Short mmCIF file of C-alpha atoms and ligand atoms in Angstrom, two decimals:
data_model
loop_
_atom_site.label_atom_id
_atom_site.label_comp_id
_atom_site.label_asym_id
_atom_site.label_seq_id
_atom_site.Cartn_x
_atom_site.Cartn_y
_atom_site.Cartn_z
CA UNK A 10 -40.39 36.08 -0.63
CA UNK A 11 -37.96 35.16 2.77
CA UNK A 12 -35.45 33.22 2.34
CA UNK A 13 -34.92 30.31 5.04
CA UNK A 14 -31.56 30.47 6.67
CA UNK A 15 -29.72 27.89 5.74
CA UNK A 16 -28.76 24.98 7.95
CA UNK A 17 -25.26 23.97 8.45
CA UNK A 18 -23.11 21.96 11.22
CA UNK A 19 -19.93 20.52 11.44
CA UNK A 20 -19.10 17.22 11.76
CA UNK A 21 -16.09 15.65 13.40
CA UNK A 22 -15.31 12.02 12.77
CA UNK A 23 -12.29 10.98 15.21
CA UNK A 24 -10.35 8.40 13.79
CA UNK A 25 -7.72 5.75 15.56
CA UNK A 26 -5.21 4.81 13.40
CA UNK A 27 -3.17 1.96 14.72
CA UNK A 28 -0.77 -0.40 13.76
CA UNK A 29 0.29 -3.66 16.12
CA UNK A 30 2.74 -5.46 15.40
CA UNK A 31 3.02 -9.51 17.40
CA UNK A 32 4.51 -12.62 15.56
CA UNK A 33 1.78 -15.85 15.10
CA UNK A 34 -1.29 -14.04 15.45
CA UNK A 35 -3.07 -16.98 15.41
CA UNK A 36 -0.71 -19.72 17.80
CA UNK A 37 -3.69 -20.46 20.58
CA UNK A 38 -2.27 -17.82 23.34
CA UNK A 39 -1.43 -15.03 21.61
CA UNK A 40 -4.39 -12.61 22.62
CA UNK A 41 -3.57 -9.68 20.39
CA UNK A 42 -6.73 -10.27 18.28
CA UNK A 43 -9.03 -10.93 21.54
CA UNK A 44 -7.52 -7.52 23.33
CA UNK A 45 -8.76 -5.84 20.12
CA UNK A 46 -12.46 -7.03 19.97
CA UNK A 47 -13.07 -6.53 23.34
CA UNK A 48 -10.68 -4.21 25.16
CA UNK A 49 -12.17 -3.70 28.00
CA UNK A 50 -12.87 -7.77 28.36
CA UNK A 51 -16.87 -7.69 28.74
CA UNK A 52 -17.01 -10.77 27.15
CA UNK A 53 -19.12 -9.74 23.63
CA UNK A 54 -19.06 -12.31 21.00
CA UNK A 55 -17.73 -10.93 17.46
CA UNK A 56 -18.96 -12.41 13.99
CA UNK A 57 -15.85 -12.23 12.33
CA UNK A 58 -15.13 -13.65 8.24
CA UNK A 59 -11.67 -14.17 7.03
CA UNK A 60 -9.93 -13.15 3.65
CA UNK A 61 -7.29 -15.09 3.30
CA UNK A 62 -4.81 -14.95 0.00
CA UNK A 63 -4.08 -18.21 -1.74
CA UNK A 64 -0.22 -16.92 -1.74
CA UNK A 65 -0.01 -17.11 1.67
CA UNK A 66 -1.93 -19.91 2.44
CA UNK A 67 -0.43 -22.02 0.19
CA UNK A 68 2.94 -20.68 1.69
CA UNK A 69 1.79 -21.19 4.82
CA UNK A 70 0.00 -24.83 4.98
CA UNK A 71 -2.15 -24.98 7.88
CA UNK A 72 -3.33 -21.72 8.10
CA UNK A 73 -7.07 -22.09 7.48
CA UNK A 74 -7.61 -24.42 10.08
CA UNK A 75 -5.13 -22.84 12.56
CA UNK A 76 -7.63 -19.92 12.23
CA UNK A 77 -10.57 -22.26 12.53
CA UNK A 78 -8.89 -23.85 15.91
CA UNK A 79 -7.77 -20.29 16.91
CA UNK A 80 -11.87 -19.13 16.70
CA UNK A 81 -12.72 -22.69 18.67
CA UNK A 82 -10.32 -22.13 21.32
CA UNK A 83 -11.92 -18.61 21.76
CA UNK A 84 -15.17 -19.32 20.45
CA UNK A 85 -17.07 -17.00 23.55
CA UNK A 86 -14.95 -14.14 21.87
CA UNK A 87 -14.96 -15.18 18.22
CA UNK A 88 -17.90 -16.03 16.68
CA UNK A 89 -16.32 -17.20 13.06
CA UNK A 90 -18.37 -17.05 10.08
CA UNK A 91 -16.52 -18.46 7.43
CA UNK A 92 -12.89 -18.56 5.63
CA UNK A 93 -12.82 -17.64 2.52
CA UNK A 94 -9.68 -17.74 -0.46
CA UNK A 95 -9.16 -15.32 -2.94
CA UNK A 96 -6.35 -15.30 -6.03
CA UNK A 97 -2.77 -13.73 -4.98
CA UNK A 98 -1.47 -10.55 -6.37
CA UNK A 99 -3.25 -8.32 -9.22
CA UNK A 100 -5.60 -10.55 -10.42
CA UNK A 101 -8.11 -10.10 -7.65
CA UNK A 102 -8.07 -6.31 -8.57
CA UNK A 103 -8.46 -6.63 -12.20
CA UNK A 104 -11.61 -8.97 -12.01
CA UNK A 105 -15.32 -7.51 -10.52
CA UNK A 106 -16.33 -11.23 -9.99
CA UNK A 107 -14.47 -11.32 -6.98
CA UNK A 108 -16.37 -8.56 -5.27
CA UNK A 109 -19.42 -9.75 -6.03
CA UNK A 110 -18.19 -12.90 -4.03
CA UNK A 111 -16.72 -11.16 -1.20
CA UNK A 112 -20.07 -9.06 -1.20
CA UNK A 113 -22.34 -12.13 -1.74
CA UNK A 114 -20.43 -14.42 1.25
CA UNK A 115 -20.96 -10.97 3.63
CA UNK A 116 -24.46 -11.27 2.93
CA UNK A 117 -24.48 -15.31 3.55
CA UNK A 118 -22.25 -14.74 6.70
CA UNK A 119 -24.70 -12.06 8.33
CA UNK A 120 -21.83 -10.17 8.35
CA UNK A 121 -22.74 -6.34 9.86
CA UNK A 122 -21.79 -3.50 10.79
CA UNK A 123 -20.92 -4.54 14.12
CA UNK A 124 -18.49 -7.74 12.73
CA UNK A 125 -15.47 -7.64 11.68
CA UNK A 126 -14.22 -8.44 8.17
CA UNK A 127 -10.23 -9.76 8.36
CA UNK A 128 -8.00 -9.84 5.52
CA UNK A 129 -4.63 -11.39 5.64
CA UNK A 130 -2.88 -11.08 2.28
CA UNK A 131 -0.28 -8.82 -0.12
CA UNK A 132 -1.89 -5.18 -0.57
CA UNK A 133 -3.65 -6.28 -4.13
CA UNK A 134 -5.73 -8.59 -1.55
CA UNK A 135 -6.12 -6.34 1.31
CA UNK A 136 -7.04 -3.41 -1.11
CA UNK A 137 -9.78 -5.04 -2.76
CA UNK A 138 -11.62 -6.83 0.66
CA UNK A 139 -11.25 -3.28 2.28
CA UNK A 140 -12.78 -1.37 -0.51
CA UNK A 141 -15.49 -4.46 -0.45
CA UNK A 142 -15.69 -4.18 3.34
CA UNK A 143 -15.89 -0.43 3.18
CA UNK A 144 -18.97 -0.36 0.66
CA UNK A 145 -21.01 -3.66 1.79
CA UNK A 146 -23.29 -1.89 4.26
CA UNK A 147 -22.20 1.24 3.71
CA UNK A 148 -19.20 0.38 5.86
CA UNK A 149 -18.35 -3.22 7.86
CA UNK A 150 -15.09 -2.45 10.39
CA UNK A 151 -12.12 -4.47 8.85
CA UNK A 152 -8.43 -5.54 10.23
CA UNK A 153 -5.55 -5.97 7.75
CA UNK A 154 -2.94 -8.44 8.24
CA UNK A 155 -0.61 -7.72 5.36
CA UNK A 156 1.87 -10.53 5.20
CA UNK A 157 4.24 -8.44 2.70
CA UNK A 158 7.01 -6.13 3.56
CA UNK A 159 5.24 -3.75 1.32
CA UNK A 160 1.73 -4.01 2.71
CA UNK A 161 3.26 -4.02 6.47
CA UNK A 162 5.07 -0.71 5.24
CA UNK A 163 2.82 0.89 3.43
CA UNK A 164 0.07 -0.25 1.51
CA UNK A 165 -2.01 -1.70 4.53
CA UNK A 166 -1.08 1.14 7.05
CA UNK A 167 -3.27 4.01 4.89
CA UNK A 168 -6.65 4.61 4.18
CA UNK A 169 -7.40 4.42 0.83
CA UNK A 170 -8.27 0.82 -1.05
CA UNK A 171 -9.14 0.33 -4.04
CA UNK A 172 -9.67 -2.15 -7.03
CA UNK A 173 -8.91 -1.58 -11.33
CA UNK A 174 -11.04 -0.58 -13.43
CA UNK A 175 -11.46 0.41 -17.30
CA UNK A 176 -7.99 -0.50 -17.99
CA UNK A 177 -7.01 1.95 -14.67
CA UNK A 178 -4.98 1.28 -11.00
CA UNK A 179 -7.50 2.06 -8.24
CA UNK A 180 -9.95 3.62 -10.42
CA UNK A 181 -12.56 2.72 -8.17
CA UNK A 182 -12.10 3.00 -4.04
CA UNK A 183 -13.03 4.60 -1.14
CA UNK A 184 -10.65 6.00 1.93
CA UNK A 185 -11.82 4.18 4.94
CA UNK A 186 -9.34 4.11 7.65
CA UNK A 187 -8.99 0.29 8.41
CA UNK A 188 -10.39 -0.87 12.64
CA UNK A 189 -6.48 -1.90 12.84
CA UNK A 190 -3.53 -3.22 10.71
CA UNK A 191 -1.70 -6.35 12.46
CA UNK A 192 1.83 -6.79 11.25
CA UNK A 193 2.51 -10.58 11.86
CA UNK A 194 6.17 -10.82 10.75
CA UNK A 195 5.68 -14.42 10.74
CA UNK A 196 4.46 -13.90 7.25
CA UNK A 197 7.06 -12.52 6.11
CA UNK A 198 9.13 -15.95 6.61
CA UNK A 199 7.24 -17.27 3.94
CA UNK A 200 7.52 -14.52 1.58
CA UNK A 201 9.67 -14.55 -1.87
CA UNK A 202 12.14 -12.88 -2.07
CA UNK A 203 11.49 -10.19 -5.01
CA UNK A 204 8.63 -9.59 -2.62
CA UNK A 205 10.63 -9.17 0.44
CA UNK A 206 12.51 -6.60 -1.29
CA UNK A 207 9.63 -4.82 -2.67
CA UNK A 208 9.18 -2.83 0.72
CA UNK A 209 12.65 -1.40 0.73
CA UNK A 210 11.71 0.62 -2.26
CA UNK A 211 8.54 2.26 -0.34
CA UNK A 212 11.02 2.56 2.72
CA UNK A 213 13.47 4.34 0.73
CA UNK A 214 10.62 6.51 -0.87
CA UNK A 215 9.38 7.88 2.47
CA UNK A 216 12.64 8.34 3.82
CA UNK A 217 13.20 10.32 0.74
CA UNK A 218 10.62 12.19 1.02
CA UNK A 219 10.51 12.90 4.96
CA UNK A 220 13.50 11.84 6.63
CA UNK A 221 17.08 11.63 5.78
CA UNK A 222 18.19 9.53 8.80
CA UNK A 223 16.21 6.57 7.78
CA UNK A 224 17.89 6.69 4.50
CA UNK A 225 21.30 6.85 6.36
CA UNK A 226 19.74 3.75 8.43
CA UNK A 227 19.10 1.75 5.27
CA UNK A 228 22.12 2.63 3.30
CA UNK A 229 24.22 1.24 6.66
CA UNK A 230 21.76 -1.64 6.72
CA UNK A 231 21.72 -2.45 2.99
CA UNK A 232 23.98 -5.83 3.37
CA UNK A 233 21.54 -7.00 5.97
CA UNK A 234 18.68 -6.38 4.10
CA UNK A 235 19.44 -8.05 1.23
CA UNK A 236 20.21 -11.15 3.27
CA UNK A 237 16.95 -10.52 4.34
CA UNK A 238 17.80 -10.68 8.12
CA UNK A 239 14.83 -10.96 10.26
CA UNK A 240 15.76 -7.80 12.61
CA UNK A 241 16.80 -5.37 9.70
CA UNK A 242 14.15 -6.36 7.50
CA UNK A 243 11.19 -5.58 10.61
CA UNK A 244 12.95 -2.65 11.92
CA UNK A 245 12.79 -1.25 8.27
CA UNK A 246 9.00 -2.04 8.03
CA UNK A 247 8.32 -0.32 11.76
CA UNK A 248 10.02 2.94 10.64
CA UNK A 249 8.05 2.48 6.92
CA UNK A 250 5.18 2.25 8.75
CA UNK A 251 5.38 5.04 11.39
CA UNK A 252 6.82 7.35 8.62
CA UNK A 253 3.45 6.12 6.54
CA UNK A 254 1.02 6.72 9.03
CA UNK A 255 2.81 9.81 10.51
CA UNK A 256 2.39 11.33 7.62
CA UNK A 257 -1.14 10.29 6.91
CA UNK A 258 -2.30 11.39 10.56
CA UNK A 259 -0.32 14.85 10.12
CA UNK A 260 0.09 15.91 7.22
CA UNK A 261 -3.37 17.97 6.99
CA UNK A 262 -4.83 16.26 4.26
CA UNK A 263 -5.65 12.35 5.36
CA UNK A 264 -8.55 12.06 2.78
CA UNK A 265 -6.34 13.73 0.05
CA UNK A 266 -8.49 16.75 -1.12
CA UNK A 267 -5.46 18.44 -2.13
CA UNK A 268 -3.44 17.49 -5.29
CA UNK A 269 0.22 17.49 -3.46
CA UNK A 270 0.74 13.46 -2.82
CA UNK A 271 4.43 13.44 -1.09
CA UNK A 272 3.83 9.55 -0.32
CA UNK A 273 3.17 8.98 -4.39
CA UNK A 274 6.76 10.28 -4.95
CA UNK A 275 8.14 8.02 -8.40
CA UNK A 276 4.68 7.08 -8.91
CA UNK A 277 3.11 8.37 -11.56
CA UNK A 278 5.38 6.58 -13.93
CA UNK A 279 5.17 4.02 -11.68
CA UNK A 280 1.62 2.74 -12.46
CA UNK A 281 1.77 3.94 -16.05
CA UNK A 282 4.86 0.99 -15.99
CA UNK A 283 2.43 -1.55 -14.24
CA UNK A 284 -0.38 -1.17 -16.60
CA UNK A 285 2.26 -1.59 -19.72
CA UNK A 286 3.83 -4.56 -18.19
CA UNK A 287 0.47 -5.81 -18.28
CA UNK A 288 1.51 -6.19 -14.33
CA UNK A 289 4.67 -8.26 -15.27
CA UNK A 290 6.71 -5.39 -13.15
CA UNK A 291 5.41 -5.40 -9.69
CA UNK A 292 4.00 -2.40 -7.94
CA UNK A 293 7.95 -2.20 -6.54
CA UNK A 294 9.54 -2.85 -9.32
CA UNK A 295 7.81 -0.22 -11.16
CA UNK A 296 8.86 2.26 -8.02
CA UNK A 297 11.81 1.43 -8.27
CA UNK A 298 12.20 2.84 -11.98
CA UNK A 299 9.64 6.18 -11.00
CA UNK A 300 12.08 7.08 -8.08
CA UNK A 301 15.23 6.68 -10.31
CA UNK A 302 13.76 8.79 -12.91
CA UNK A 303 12.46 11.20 -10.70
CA UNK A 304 15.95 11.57 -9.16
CA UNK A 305 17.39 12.11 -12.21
CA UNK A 306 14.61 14.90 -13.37
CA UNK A 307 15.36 16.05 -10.09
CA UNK A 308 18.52 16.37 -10.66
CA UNK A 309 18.52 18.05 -14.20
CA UNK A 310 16.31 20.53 -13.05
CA UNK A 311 18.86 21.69 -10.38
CA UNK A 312 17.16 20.75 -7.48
CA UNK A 313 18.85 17.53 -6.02
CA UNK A 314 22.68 17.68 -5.81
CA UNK A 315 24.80 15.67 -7.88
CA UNK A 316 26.18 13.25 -4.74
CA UNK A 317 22.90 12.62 -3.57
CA UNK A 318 21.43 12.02 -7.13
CA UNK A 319 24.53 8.98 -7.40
CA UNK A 320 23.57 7.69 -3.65
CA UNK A 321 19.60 7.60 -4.50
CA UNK A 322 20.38 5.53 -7.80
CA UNK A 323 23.56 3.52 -5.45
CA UNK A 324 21.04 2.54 -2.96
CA UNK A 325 17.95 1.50 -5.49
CA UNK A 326 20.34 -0.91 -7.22
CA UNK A 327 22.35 -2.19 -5.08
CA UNK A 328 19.19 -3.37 -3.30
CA UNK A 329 18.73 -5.40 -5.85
CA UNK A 330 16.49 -3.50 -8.52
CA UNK A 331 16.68 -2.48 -12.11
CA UNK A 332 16.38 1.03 -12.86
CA UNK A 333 14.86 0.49 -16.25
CA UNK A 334 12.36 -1.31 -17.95
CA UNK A 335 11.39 -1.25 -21.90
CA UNK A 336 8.23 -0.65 -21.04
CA UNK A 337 9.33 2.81 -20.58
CA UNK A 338 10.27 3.60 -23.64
CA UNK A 339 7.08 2.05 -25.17
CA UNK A 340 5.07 4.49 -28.14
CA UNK A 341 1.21 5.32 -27.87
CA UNK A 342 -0.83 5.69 -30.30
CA UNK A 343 0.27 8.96 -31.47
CA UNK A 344 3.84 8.02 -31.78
CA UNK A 345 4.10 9.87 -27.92
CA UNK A 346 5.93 8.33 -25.08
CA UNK A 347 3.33 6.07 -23.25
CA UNK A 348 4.77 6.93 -19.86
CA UNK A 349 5.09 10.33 -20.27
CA UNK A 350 1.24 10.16 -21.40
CA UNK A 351 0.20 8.64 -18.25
CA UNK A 352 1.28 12.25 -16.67
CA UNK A 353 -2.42 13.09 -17.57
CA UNK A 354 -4.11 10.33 -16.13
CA UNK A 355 -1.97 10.80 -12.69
CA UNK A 356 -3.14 14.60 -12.85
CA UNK A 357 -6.88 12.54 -13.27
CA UNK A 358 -6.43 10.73 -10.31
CA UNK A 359 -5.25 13.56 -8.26
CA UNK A 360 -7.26 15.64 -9.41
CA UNK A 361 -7.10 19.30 -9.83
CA UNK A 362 -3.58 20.61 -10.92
CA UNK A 363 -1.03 18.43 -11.87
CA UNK A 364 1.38 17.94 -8.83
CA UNK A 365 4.60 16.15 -9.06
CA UNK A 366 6.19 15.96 -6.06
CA UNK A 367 10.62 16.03 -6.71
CA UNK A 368 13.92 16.23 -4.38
CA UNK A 369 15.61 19.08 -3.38
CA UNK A 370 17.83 16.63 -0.68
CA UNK A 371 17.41 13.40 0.90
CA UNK A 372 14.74 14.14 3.02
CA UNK A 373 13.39 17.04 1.64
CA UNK A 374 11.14 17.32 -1.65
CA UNK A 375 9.49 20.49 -3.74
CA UNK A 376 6.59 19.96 -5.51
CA UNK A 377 6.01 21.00 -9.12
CA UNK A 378 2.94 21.67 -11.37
CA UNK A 379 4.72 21.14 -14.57
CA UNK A 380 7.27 18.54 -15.87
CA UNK A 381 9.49 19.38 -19.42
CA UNK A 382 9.02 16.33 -21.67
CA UNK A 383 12.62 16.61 -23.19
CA UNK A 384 13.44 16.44 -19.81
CA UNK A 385 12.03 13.58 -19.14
CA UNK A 386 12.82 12.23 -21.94
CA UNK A 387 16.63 13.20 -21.55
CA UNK A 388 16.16 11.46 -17.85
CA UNK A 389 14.93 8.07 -18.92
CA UNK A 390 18.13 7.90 -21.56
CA UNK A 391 20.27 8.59 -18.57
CA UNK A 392 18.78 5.73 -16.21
CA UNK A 393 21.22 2.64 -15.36
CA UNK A 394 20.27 -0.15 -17.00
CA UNK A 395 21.63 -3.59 -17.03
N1 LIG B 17 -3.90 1.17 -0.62
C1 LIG B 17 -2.74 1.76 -0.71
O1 LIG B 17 -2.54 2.84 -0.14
C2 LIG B 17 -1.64 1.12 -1.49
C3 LIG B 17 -0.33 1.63 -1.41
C4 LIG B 17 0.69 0.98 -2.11
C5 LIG B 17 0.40 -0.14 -2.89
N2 LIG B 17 -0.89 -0.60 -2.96
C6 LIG B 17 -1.23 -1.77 -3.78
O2 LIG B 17 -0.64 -2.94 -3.22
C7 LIG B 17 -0.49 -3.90 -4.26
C8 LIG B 17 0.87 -4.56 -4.17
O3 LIG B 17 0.92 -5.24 -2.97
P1 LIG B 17 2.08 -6.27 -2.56
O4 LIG B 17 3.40 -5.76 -2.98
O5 LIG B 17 1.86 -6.58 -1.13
O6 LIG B 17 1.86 -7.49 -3.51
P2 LIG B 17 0.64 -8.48 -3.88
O7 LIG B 17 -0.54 -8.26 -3.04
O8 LIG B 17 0.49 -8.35 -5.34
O9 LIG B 17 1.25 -9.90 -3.50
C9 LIG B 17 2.37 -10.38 -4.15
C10 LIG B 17 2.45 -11.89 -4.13
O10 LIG B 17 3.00 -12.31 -2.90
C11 LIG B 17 2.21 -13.38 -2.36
N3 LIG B 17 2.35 -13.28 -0.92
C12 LIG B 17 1.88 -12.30 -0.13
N4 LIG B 17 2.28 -12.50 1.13
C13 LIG B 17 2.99 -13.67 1.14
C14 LIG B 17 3.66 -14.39 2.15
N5 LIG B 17 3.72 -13.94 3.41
N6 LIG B 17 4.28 -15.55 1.80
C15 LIG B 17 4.26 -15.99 0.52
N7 LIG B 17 3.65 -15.32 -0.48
C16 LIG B 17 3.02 -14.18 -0.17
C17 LIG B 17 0.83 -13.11 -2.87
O11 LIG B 17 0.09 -14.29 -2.87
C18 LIG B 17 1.14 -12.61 -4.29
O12 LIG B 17 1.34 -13.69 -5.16
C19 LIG B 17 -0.71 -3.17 -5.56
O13 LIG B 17 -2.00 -3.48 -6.04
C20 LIG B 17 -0.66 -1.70 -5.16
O14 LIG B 17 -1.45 -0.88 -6.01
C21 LIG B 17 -1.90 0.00 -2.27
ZN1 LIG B 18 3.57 2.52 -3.76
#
């Protein structure tokens, strides 16, 4: 019997990943959103639907119908097809009702693959409308507007999304590069400030992870940031988010095939910390306690240096963040650590080999395929607490 050749091609997907930043997206002249629909100005009509967190709106009264007068004034551009609210924070991730809604109001809406679906909310809320976005259709283009530091940052610059499921973070998502991220730092007026401070810890995370000069920038800009000055606070989400999507764009593995996950440094006890708070420790918080440890396991493996172990835990803290939680002390079942168990289900969601990425420097990491559990455990006696 002959055997067919098989058939095989390439294919090369190009993808734009951009990031605009404006203040009051929505005041009647600003024409950032207009200049992104229709670039070259032909004049085509958009169906766009809005996702709007009840956070923000409530924070920001007004908001739904200065969208709905923003669409009017350009209503040859914008052609809107509804406003919809969905619960802040976690909540909209832990509960599949919600898709079915978003999913059910795309289908009322006539939303296709030619509209656009815009969501303007914390990363919990732009997470779960992009991974809804991403699978209605088999893909509808959708623009974030995160409206916290963190989202700005991080969480909305990247391609993955995601909502929880069986008991685990992001068990279920897709990477879809987003049709744009807006930064509005308007938002970020609004915003509380345990959030505010929540995207320091993911600036301080890629800076340790990529670039020692931003960490120099936001140890000399600490005081400012914690006052939450306007200019510190968006010059630290710009670099966040350039150092975010730099790395995304360059770093040979955008889809993450591989198991190495420099951006996910202090995270795998990180969401182990989440899920035991039962979410009362915010995805920050929790960070902030899986970059202290880390440091220290860092350290007591001989990789990081003793003064730059001290200015890593310095920084963290004086920022305003505990380095410690009970949660991390918490037993499982089998009379284990429960946060040293969730090493397994981060190795899970990598997949493949267990890859832990640690500090050699500010600005310069190793990764490892093992971690020492009376290491560990030696590390979390060691972290500051109080
Ligand atoms: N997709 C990714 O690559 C990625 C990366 C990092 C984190 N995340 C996810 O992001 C989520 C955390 O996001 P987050 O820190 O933005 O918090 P969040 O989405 O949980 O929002 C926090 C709270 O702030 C409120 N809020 C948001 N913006 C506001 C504003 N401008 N004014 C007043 N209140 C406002 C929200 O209503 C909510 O109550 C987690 O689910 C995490 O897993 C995703
Ligand atoms: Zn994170």
């Amino acid at each position: 019997m002959t055997l067919l050749p098989s058939i095989e091609h390439s294919i090369q997907i190009p993808y734009q990943l951009r990031v605009l930043f404006t203040e009051n997206a929505f005041a009647p002249d600003n024409s950032l959103l207009l200049d992104l629909l229709d670039p070259q100005g032909v004049g085509f009509r958009s169906k766009v639907a809005f996702y709007l967190d009840e956070g923000v709106a409530q924070a920001s009264p007004g908001l739904v119908e200065q969208i709905e007068s923003y669409c009017q004034k350009h209503k040859d551009a914008l052609d809107l097809r509804g406003i919809s609210l969905l619960p802040a924070g976690e909540a909209i991730k832990n509960t599949s009702s919600y898709l079915r809604k978003i999913y059910e109001e795309i289908e009322d809406w006539k939303i296709c693959r030619h509209s656009y679906v815009i969501a303007i909310g914390g990363g919990a809320l732009l997470d779960a409308v992009g991974f809804a976005a991403a699978t209605a259709h088999r893909g509808i283009r959708h623009i974030r507007f995160p409206t916290t530091t963190l989202g700005q940052g991080d969480a909305g610059v990247g391609v993955k999304n995601g909502v929880n499921y069986l008991g685990k973070k992001n068990f279920v998502g897709t990477f879809a590069p987003p049709f744009a991220v807006v930064n509005d730092f308007a938002f970020l007026k609004t915003l509380p400030e345990k959030h505010l401070r929540n995207g320091f810890i993911e600036a301080i995370k890629v800076a340790l992870v990529r670039d020692a000069a931003f960490f120099d920038w936001i140890e000399i800009n600490a005081d400012s940031l914690i006052r939450s000055e306007a200019q510190a606070v968006q010059e630290l989400v710009h670099r966040s988010a350039q150092l975010h999507v730099q790395h995304i764009a360059t770093s040979g593995d955008p889809f993450e095939l591989g198991s190495a996950r420099p951006l996910d440094f202090g995270h795998w006890a990180a969401h182990k910390l989440e899920q035991l708070s039962d979410f009362r420790l915010s995805h920050g918080e929790a960070v902030a306690i899986g970059i202290a440890l880390d440091t220290l396991y860092s350290l007591k493996k001989g990789f990081l240096d003793h003064p730059s172990a001290s200015r890593i835990l310095f920084l963290i803290r004086r920022l305003g963040f505990a380095t410690y939680a009970k949660e991390i002390e918490q037993k499982s079942a089998n009379d284990e650590n429960a946060v040293i168990a969730g090493l397994e289900e981060f190795r899970e969601h990598l997949g493949g080999m267990l890859t832990i990425t640690l500090l050699t420097g500010i600005g310069s990491r190793i990764e490892v395929h093992e971690m020492d559990t009376d290491i560990i455990l030696e590390s979390i006696g060691e972290l500051p607490r109080g």
